[in-house]
Short mmCIF file of C-alpha atoms and ligand atoms in Angstrom, two decimals:
data_model
loop_
_atom_site.label_atom_id
_atom_site.label_comp_id
_atom_site.label_asym_id
_atom_site.label_seq_id
_atom_site.Cartn_x
_atom_site.Cartn_y
_atom_site.Cartn_z
CA MET A 4 0.05 -0.05 0.08
CA ALA A 5 1.24 3.83 -0.63
CA LEU A 6 2.21 5.53 2.36
CA LEU A 7 2.79 9.14 0.89
CA GLY A 8 -0.25 10.68 -1.11
CA CYS A 9 0.65 13.68 -3.01
CA ILE A 10 -1.74 16.41 -4.43
CA ALA A 11 0.01 18.87 -7.18
CA ASP A 12 -1.14 22.01 -8.64
CA ASP A 13 0.06 21.51 -12.17
CA PHE A 14 1.05 18.63 -14.50
CA THR A 15 4.72 19.28 -15.06
CA GLY A 16 4.98 19.91 -11.13
CA ALA A 17 3.66 16.86 -10.42
CA THR A 18 6.09 14.79 -12.49
CA ASP A 19 9.09 17.11 -11.00
CA LEU A 20 7.93 15.87 -7.35
CA ALA A 21 7.45 12.12 -8.66
CA ALA A 22 11.00 12.23 -9.97
CA THR A 23 12.23 13.36 -6.34
CA LEU A 24 10.42 10.83 -4.59
CA VAL A 25 11.66 8.01 -6.72
CA ARG A 26 15.45 9.61 -6.51
CA SER A 27 14.87 9.22 -2.85
CA GLY A 28 14.18 5.77 -3.57
CA MET A 29 10.15 5.53 -3.41
CA ARG A 30 8.53 3.71 -6.28
CA THR A 31 5.92 6.32 -7.18
CA VAL A 32 3.10 6.63 -9.50
CA GLN A 33 1.59 10.07 -11.23
CA LEU A 34 -2.16 10.08 -12.04
CA ILE A 35 -3.77 12.21 -14.32
CA GLY A 36 -6.60 13.80 -12.79
CA VAL A 37 -8.41 12.35 -9.64
CA PRO A 38 -9.01 9.01 -10.37
CA GLY A 39 -12.69 7.12 -10.32
CA ALA A 40 -14.12 5.75 -6.93
CA ASP A 41 -13.59 2.38 -8.56
CA ASP A 42 -9.73 3.23 -10.06
CA ALA A 43 -7.62 0.41 -8.06
CA ALA A 44 -5.01 2.17 -6.34
CA PRO A 45 -1.58 1.59 -8.23
CA GLU A 46 1.30 -0.78 -6.39
CA ALA A 47 3.67 2.26 -5.34
CA ASP A 48 4.97 3.63 -2.31
CA ALA A 49 4.03 7.15 -3.31
CA ILE A 50 0.94 8.12 -5.41
CA VAL A 51 1.27 11.77 -7.26
CA VAL A 52 -2.10 12.92 -8.43
CA ALA A 53 -1.69 15.68 -11.06
CA LEU A 54 -4.15 18.33 -10.95
CA LYS A 55 -4.63 21.66 -12.92
CA SER A 56 -5.77 23.94 -9.70
CA ARG A 57 -3.11 26.68 -9.70
CA THR A 58 -5.03 29.27 -11.75
CA THR A 59 -8.74 27.58 -11.47
CA PRO A 60 -11.32 29.51 -9.41
CA PRO A 61 -10.49 28.84 -5.56
CA ALA A 62 -13.60 26.79 -5.10
CA ALA A 63 -12.75 24.55 -8.30
CA ALA A 64 -9.05 24.09 -6.98
CA VAL A 65 -10.42 23.27 -3.56
CA ALA A 66 -13.11 20.90 -4.40
CA ASP A 67 -10.61 18.92 -7.09
CA SER A 68 -7.87 18.62 -4.04
CA ARG A 69 -10.53 17.25 -1.38
CA ALA A 70 -11.47 14.71 -3.92
CA ALA A 71 -7.98 13.63 -4.51
CA LEU A 72 -7.27 13.74 -0.51
CA GLY A 73 -9.92 11.69 -0.40
CA TRP A 74 -9.09 8.95 -3.05
CA LEU A 75 -5.74 9.14 -1.69
CA ARG A 76 -6.56 8.10 2.01
CA ARG A 77 -8.75 5.57 0.62
CA ALA A 78 -5.69 3.91 -1.48
CA GLY A 79 -4.22 3.57 2.27
CA CYS A 80 -2.11 6.94 2.19
CA THR A 81 -0.90 7.79 5.89
CA GLN A 82 1.04 10.97 5.19
CA PHE A 83 -0.01 13.74 2.69
CA PHE A 84 1.79 16.19 0.39
CA PHE A 85 0.41 19.40 -1.17
CA LYS A 86 2.65 20.50 -3.88
CA TYR A 87 2.96 23.83 -5.36
CA CYS A 88 5.40 25.84 -7.35
CA SER A 89 8.78 26.98 -5.99
CA THR A 90 8.03 30.54 -6.92
CA PHE A 91 4.77 30.15 -4.78
CA ASP A 92 2.45 31.12 -7.82
CA SER A 93 -0.74 32.09 -6.41
CA THR A 94 -2.97 34.97 -6.28
CA GLU A 95 -4.40 37.30 -3.43
CA GLN A 96 -7.26 34.61 -3.31
CA GLY A 97 -5.40 31.54 -3.58
CA ASN A 98 -5.23 28.78 -4.29
CA ILE A 99 -2.25 27.64 -2.17
CA GLY A 100 -4.08 28.94 0.99
CA PRO A 101 -7.79 27.63 0.65
CA VAL A 102 -6.62 24.07 -0.42
CA ALA A 103 -4.15 23.91 2.37
CA ASP A 104 -6.81 24.80 4.60
CA ALA A 105 -9.40 22.72 3.13
CA LEU A 106 -6.78 19.62 3.19
CA LEU A 107 -6.07 19.92 7.15
CA ALA A 108 -9.74 20.34 7.53
CA ASP A 109 -10.36 17.15 6.16
CA LEU A 110 -7.79 15.45 7.84
CA GLY A 111 -8.55 16.88 11.15
CA ALA A 112 -5.23 18.48 11.68
CA GLY A 113 -4.53 22.03 13.02
CA PHE A 114 -1.20 23.30 11.67
CA ALA A 115 1.18 22.61 8.66
CA LEU A 116 4.53 23.98 7.42
CA ALA A 117 4.91 25.58 3.95
CA CYS A 118 7.98 25.62 2.14
CA PRO A 119 8.70 26.16 -1.46
CA ALA A 120 12.38 26.54 -1.37
CA PHE A 121 14.41 24.25 -4.28
CA PRO A 122 17.87 25.21 -3.77
CA THR A 123 19.07 23.42 -6.95
CA ASN A 124 16.82 25.81 -8.78
CA ARG A 125 17.82 28.64 -6.56
CA ARG A 126 15.00 29.21 -5.04
CA THR A 127 15.57 29.80 -1.75
CA VAL A 128 13.54 31.27 1.60
CA TYR A 129 15.17 33.54 4.47
CA GLN A 130 13.41 35.31 6.70
CA GLY A 131 10.35 34.07 5.08
CA HIS A 132 11.54 35.71 2.24
CA LEU A 133 11.59 33.98 -1.30
CA PHE A 134 14.40 34.55 -3.54
CA VAL A 135 15.03 33.51 -7.06
CA GLY A 136 18.81 33.28 -7.59
CA GLY A 137 19.89 36.73 -6.05
CA ALA A 138 16.32 38.62 -6.58
CA LEU A 139 13.55 38.66 -4.32
CA LEU A 140 10.38 37.18 -5.83
CA ASN A 141 8.64 40.49 -6.37
CA GLU A 142 12.05 41.51 -8.57
CA SER A 143 12.66 38.41 -10.36
CA GLY A 144 10.39 38.68 -13.49
CA MET A 145 7.68 36.76 -11.34
CA GLU A 146 6.00 40.11 -10.60
CA LYS A 147 4.99 40.35 -14.07
CA HIS A 148 3.60 36.68 -14.45
CA PRO A 149 0.44 36.84 -16.62
CA LEU A 150 -1.62 34.52 -14.27
CA THR A 151 -0.09 34.74 -10.88
CA PRO A 152 1.93 38.04 -10.32
CA MET A 153 4.19 37.74 -7.34
CA THR A 154 4.43 41.24 -6.11
CA ASP A 155 5.30 40.75 -2.41
CA ALA A 156 8.56 38.20 -1.59
CA ASN A 157 6.99 38.03 2.42
CA LEU A 158 5.42 34.82 2.20
CA VAL A 159 4.10 35.26 5.79
CA ARG A 160 2.16 37.68 4.35
CA VAL A 161 1.30 36.44 1.09
CA LEU A 162 0.19 33.29 2.71
CA SER A 163 -2.09 35.30 5.52
CA ARG A 164 -3.80 36.91 2.81
CA GLN A 165 -5.19 33.55 1.49
CA THR A 166 -6.07 31.96 4.75
CA ASP A 167 -8.16 32.54 7.75
CA GLY A 168 -5.89 31.12 9.76
CA THR A 169 -2.69 32.79 11.29
CA VAL A 170 1.25 32.24 9.82
CA GLY A 171 4.35 32.12 11.57
CA LEU A 172 8.03 31.56 10.98
CA VAL A 173 10.49 29.25 11.62
CA ALA A 174 13.70 31.48 10.60
CA PHE A 175 17.16 30.23 9.19
CA GLU A 176 18.53 30.53 13.02
CA THR A 177 16.18 27.54 14.15
CA VAL A 178 16.42 25.77 10.79
CA ALA A 179 20.64 26.06 10.97
CA ARG A 180 19.98 24.19 14.40
CA GLY A 181 18.51 20.92 12.54
CA ALA A 182 15.67 18.61 12.84
CA GLY A 183 15.09 18.87 16.75
CA ALA A 184 15.16 22.68 16.93
CA ILE A 185 12.57 22.83 14.04
CA ARG A 186 10.31 20.50 15.36
CA SER A 187 10.17 22.07 18.56
CA ALA A 188 9.31 25.50 16.67
CA MET A 189 7.02 24.22 14.95
CA THR A 190 5.23 22.92 17.97
CA ALA A 191 5.19 25.87 19.87
CA LEU A 192 3.92 27.52 16.55
CA ALA A 193 1.02 24.97 16.32
CA GLU A 194 0.32 25.52 20.34
CA GLN A 195 0.31 29.27 20.06
CA GLY A 196 -2.62 28.72 17.49
CA ARG A 197 -0.74 29.29 14.29
CA ARG A 198 -2.11 27.17 11.25
CA TYR A 199 0.92 27.75 9.12
CA ALA A 200 4.74 28.18 9.64
CA ILE A 201 6.64 29.43 6.68
CA VAL A 202 10.15 27.55 7.04
CA ASP A 203 13.37 29.20 5.61
CA ALA A 204 15.69 26.88 3.87
CA VAL A 205 18.70 27.83 1.89
CA THR A 206 20.12 24.23 1.31
CA ASP A 207 19.29 20.51 0.34
CA ALA A 208 20.16 19.74 4.24
CA HIS A 209 17.99 22.49 5.26
CA LEU A 210 15.23 20.61 3.49
CA ARG A 211 16.04 17.08 4.53
CA ALA A 212 16.22 18.49 8.42
CA ILE A 213 12.94 19.90 7.73
CA GLY A 214 11.53 16.39 6.40
CA ALA A 215 12.85 14.91 9.34
CA ALA A 216 10.97 17.49 11.38
CA ALA A 217 7.69 16.89 9.92
CA ALA A 218 7.62 12.83 10.07
CA ALA A 219 4.68 13.10 12.43
CA HIS A 220 2.53 15.82 10.06
CA PRO A 221 -0.46 14.58 8.56
CA LEU A 222 0.14 17.17 5.87
CA ILE A 223 3.40 18.81 4.34
CA THR A 224 3.25 21.55 1.86
CA GLY A 225 5.80 23.00 -0.55
CA GLY A 226 7.85 22.64 -3.66
CA SER A 227 9.29 19.41 -4.88
CA GLY A 228 12.25 20.26 -2.71
CA VAL A 229 10.64 19.60 0.78
CA ALA A 230 10.16 15.81 -0.24
CA ILE A 231 13.58 15.04 -0.14
CA GLY A 232 13.67 14.17 3.16
CA LEU A 233 10.33 12.26 3.36
CA ALA A 234 11.24 8.60 2.11
CA ASP A 235 13.87 8.62 5.53
CA ASN A 236 11.27 8.97 7.95
CA PHE A 237 9.52 6.04 6.18
CA ARG A 238 12.86 4.02 6.01
CA ALA A 239 13.19 5.23 9.83
CA ALA A 240 9.80 3.75 10.61
CA GLY A 241 10.38 0.61 9.02
CA THR A 242 7.57 1.44 6.46
CA LEU A 243 9.55 1.73 3.68
CA PRO A 244 11.92 -1.12 2.59
CA GLU A 245 15.33 -0.18 0.68
CA ARG A 246 14.20 -0.15 -3.04
CA ALA A 247 17.60 -1.54 -4.96
CA ASP A 248 15.60 -0.11 -8.54
CA PRO A 249 12.57 2.36 -7.33
CA GLY A 250 12.74 3.50 -10.95
CA ALA A 251 12.36 0.12 -12.54
CA LEU A 252 9.84 0.18 -15.55
CA PRO A 253 8.29 -2.58 -17.51
CA ARG A 254 10.19 -2.92 -21.07
CA VAL A 255 8.33 -1.11 -23.90
CA THR A 256 9.68 -1.90 -27.55
CA GLY A 257 8.65 0.05 -30.62
CA ALA A 258 9.47 3.05 -33.12
CA ALA A 259 10.65 5.94 -31.32
CA ALA A 260 9.55 9.71 -31.82
CA VAL A 261 9.83 13.19 -30.54
CA LEU A 262 6.95 15.86 -30.72
CA ALA A 263 7.89 19.33 -29.98
CA GLY A 264 5.69 22.13 -29.15
CA SER A 265 7.53 24.15 -26.88
CA CYS A 266 9.50 27.51 -28.31
CA SER A 267 11.88 27.66 -25.38
CA ARG A 268 15.51 28.04 -25.82
CA ALA A 269 16.60 24.92 -24.82
CA THR A 270 13.97 22.84 -26.91
CA LEU A 271 14.95 25.10 -30.18
CA LEU A 272 18.82 23.95 -29.48
CA GLN A 273 17.66 20.50 -28.89
CA ILE A 274 15.59 20.61 -32.45
CA ALA A 275 18.90 22.11 -34.21
CA THR A 276 21.03 19.61 -32.60
CA ALA A 277 19.00 16.67 -33.54
CA ARG A 278 18.99 17.69 -37.29
CA ALA A 279 22.76 16.62 -37.62
CA HIS A 280 21.64 12.88 -36.25
CA LEU A 281 17.98 12.14 -37.01
CA PRO A 282 14.84 12.69 -39.44
CA VAL A 283 13.43 15.94 -38.54
CA LEU A 284 10.21 17.43 -39.82
CA GLU A 285 9.55 21.26 -39.24
CA LEU A 286 6.02 22.16 -39.36
CA ASP A 287 5.55 25.99 -40.12
CA PRO A 288 2.35 26.94 -38.18
CA LEU A 289 2.66 30.41 -39.30
CA ALA A 290 2.73 29.11 -43.19
CA THR A 291 0.14 26.68 -42.37
CA PRO A 292 -2.27 28.35 -39.86
CA ASP A 293 -4.64 25.11 -39.74
CA ALA A 294 -4.54 22.01 -37.39
CA ALA A 295 -5.72 19.66 -39.96
CA ALA A 296 -3.57 20.91 -42.54
CA LEU A 297 -0.55 20.30 -40.33
CA THR A 298 -1.61 17.11 -39.35
CA ALA A 299 -1.81 16.05 -43.31
CA GLN A 300 1.55 17.29 -43.92
CA ALA A 301 2.84 15.13 -40.99
CA THR A 302 1.04 12.18 -41.74
CA ALA A 303 2.56 12.53 -45.34
CA TRP A 304 6.17 12.78 -44.28
CA LEU A 305 5.67 9.90 -41.91
CA ALA A 306 4.79 7.54 -44.98
CA ASP A 307 8.27 7.66 -45.81
CA ALA A 308 10.32 8.30 -42.71
CA PRO A 309 12.22 5.18 -41.51
CA HIS A 310 10.96 3.24 -38.64
CA ASP A 311 14.24 2.00 -37.26
CA VAL A 312 15.55 5.35 -35.83
CA PRO A 313 13.84 8.29 -33.77
CA ILE A 314 12.05 10.80 -35.87
CA VAL A 315 11.26 14.23 -34.76
CA ILE A 316 8.44 16.46 -35.80
CA ALA A 317 8.48 19.72 -34.63
CA ALA A 318 6.36 23.22 -34.72
CA SER A 319 8.46 24.83 -32.62
CA ALA A 320 9.87 28.13 -33.94
CA THR A 321 11.62 31.36 -32.83
CA PRO A 322 10.03 33.77 -30.77
CA GLU A 323 9.53 36.21 -33.91
CA LYS A 324 7.39 33.86 -35.56
CA VAL A 325 5.40 32.87 -32.40
CA ALA A 326 4.86 36.38 -32.00
CA GLU A 327 3.33 37.11 -35.46
CA LEU A 328 1.38 33.92 -35.40
CA GLN A 329 -0.01 35.26 -32.03
CA ARG A 330 -0.83 38.81 -33.35
CA ARG A 331 -2.54 37.00 -36.16
CA LEU A 332 -4.84 34.60 -34.27
CA GLY A 333 -4.27 35.97 -30.25
CA ARG A 334 -2.41 34.22 -28.20
CA ASP A 335 -4.61 31.48 -26.97
CA ALA A 336 -6.06 30.45 -30.61
CA ALA A 337 -2.44 30.15 -31.67
CA GLY A 338 -1.51 27.99 -29.13
CA MET A 339 -4.69 25.68 -29.30
CA LEU A 340 -3.93 25.26 -33.12
CA VAL A 341 -0.64 23.65 -32.55
CA GLU A 342 -1.55 21.63 -29.43
CA HIS A 343 -4.46 20.35 -31.31
CA ALA A 344 -2.34 19.48 -34.56
CA LEU A 345 0.41 17.97 -31.81
CA ALA A 346 -2.10 15.85 -29.97
CA ASP A 347 -3.16 14.61 -33.49
CA ILE A 348 0.01 13.81 -34.84
CA ALA A 349 0.61 11.83 -31.38
CA VAL A 350 -2.13 9.66 -32.46
CA ALA A 351 -0.79 8.87 -36.07
CA LEU A 352 2.57 8.20 -34.32
CA LEU A 353 0.91 5.48 -32.06
CA ALA A 354 -1.01 4.28 -35.24
CA ARG A 355 2.58 3.62 -37.04
CA GLY A 356 3.73 1.52 -34.04
CA VAL A 357 5.42 4.38 -31.91
CA ARG A 358 5.52 3.10 -28.28
CA ARG A 359 8.51 5.65 -27.04
CA LEU A 360 7.62 9.16 -27.15
CA VAL A 361 9.34 12.29 -25.93
CA VAL A 362 7.23 15.30 -25.57
CA ALA A 363 8.57 18.81 -25.51
CA GLY A 364 6.85 21.48 -23.77
CA GLY A 365 4.27 21.69 -20.55
CA GLU A 366 1.37 22.43 -22.11
CA THR A 367 2.19 20.15 -25.29
CA SER A 368 2.74 17.54 -23.21
CA GLY A 369 -0.76 18.01 -21.50
CA ALA A 370 -2.75 18.16 -24.89
CA VAL A 371 -0.89 14.78 -26.00
CA VAL A 372 -1.37 12.95 -22.62
CA THR A 373 -5.35 14.05 -22.75
CA ARG A 374 -5.51 13.26 -26.30
CA LEU A 375 -3.94 9.69 -25.96
CA GLY A 376 -5.97 8.71 -22.77
CA VAL A 377 -3.05 8.47 -20.53
CA ARG A 378 -4.39 8.02 -16.87
CA SER A 379 -1.16 7.14 -15.28
CA LEU A 380 2.58 7.50 -15.59
CA ARG A 381 5.03 5.29 -13.67
CA ILE A 382 8.10 7.07 -12.90
CA GLY A 383 11.41 5.92 -13.99
CA ALA A 384 14.99 7.18 -14.03
CA GLU A 385 15.64 10.72 -15.15
CA ILE A 386 17.25 11.53 -18.41
CA ASP A 387 18.19 14.97 -17.35
CA PRO A 388 17.23 16.61 -13.86
CA GLY A 389 13.36 17.04 -13.84
CA VAL A 390 12.48 14.70 -16.75
CA PRO A 391 12.31 11.19 -16.10
CA TRP A 392 10.94 8.42 -18.47
CA THR A 393 7.74 7.21 -17.88
CA TYR A 394 5.59 4.24 -18.20
CA ALA A 395 2.26 5.44 -19.54
CA GLU A 396 -0.95 3.37 -19.30
CA GLY A 397 -4.65 4.43 -20.17
CA SER A 398 -7.10 3.65 -22.85
CA GLY A 399 -4.91 3.02 -25.19
CA PRO A 400 -1.53 0.53 -25.80
CA ALA A 401 1.29 0.79 -22.90
CA LEU A 402 3.78 3.60 -23.97
CA MET A 403 6.98 4.93 -22.62
CA LEU A 404 6.48 8.85 -22.28
CA ALA A 405 9.28 11.66 -21.40
CA LEU A 406 7.40 14.93 -21.07
CA LYS A 407 9.96 17.59 -20.79
CA SER A 408 9.06 21.03 -19.63
CA GLY A 409 10.46 23.42 -22.41
CA ASN A 410 13.73 24.95 -20.71
CA PHE A 411 14.59 21.38 -19.37
CA GLY A 412 17.42 19.06 -20.63
CA GLY A 413 20.71 19.46 -22.46
CA ALA A 414 21.34 20.01 -26.11
CA ASP A 415 21.71 16.50 -27.00
CA PHE A 416 18.54 15.43 -25.41
CA PHE A 417 16.55 13.67 -27.98
CA THR A 418 19.37 11.33 -29.15
CA ARG A 419 20.42 10.57 -25.40
CA ALA A 420 16.78 10.10 -24.31
CA PHE A 421 16.35 6.88 -26.45
CA THR A 422 19.76 5.64 -25.44
CA ALA A 423 19.17 5.99 -22.06
CA ALA A 424 15.91 4.06 -22.24
CA GLU A 425 17.90 1.08 -24.08
CA ASP A 426 20.71 1.22 -21.54
CA ALA A 427 18.29 0.94 -18.69
CA PRO A 428 18.04 -2.70 -16.90
P1 ADP B 508 7.05 25.33 -22.79
O1 ADP B 508 7.06 24.04 -21.88
O2 ADP B 508 8.16 25.58 -23.26
O3 ADP B 508 6.14 26.41 -22.05
P2 ADP B 508 4.54 24.69 -23.74
O4 ADP B 508 4.18 23.35 -24.53
O5 ADP B 508 4.05 24.99 -22.71
O6 ADP B 508 6.35 24.82 -23.79
O7 ADP B 508 4.10 26.18 -24.63
C1 ADP B 508 4.26 26.12 -25.74
C2 ADP B 508 2.98 26.99 -26.48
O8 ADP B 508 3.60 27.52 -28.10
C3 ADP B 508 2.10 25.97 -26.88
O9 ADP B 508 1.03 26.56 -26.64
C4 ADP B 508 2.10 25.44 -28.46
O10 ADP B 508 1.23 25.30 -28.81
C5 ADP B 508 2.76 26.74 -28.88
N1 ADP B 508 3.39 26.87 -30.21
C6 ADP B 508 4.15 25.93 -30.58
N2 ADP B 508 4.71 25.95 -31.79
C7 ADP B 508 4.23 27.52 -32.07
C8 ADP B 508 4.41 28.20 -33.38
N3 ADP B 508 5.25 27.99 -34.28
N4 ADP B 508 3.69 29.52 -33.25
C9 ADP B 508 2.85 29.71 -32.48
N5 ADP B 508 2.33 28.96 -31.17
C10 ADP B 508 3.22 27.96 -30.98
#
């Protein structure tokens, strides 16, 4: 039975958390959306339910999160984790506060820590203030985010505005003294009636100490970073065995392909690098702003493409071309058009026998996974940090999927991904 039940407020954030848990020795499965009441729990140490609740109205985020919690409790999980972004992406109304309030109430608990720190990605919390690299959150560019502008770096204040509970701070001086000091400070805050504690963390050692201090907490909230210490608690309690290979996946054979809808710099470089080694089709949505016509171009190209090497199909374009298409169609319509085409092309790839698929782009991954009817991803080893191979199951054939957030991965990611899969035990 699963030990740790996680609720993530977006799709790539869920994968990031799941990969962290595998690295710490927990077999982990990510579920897409709240499973049905009759869906059996997967065989795993941790289950991550991926929601799209970061920017939905608070009432919807709360309802989805409570439904996920109810399902995870029935699946036997004993501790719960609410995962949000390491930049604390939220609005004045939520959704971090309202969701955490509702989860605490359902669990009959009165206190949770909140720690978005992720030092590997240079997100740190000091004196309750969130830094992105050397900049305060509100001077990091996040203050201009289109959906969740973060104009205040003081997380005690930010979270206070989203909850009717009160928020305290476990500051660096305490965190630096280790798990015992952090545990005592959190207990004191809970006894004073605080519902939350923002906990400072600047290094992974701090995150491990915070994890140890929260061993008995029913709910932990934070970024994926603060999850790094949780497996140790279960091992210490004797509930989690040493797993020789927590990322072991069933073997899947079949043709290999890459589908790219990200226009991020890293993805553009990966496509350019792949051109020298693999067959690459570059679609031009600006010249052909029609999803059906783009899909037809791809299927025509596929008819002559080789089966024995990975192939790459990309809609990705330079910022100038993207801006031009957005100017003509509107931002949302431009994105939807390309996502629609790539999801259709994914179906064509599967029909052609592709069973190992890399998808580049967060929104693109969401569109492809939805279209393919994928419901669960068993998380394997990482190809590059934050991008694991996964074993996908749903309404179609079993697949190996690697869902890459646009800016992740090295230049040779598209070639290396498949070598990594072949080298896996
Ligand atoms: P990332 O992870 O890099 O943000 P996403 O897939 O989340 O990538 O977002 C990229 C968006 O850009 C998607 O909505 C995709 O459909 C859209 N897109 C891809 N290619 C083009 C293009 N040539 N012109 C306009 N929009 C595009």
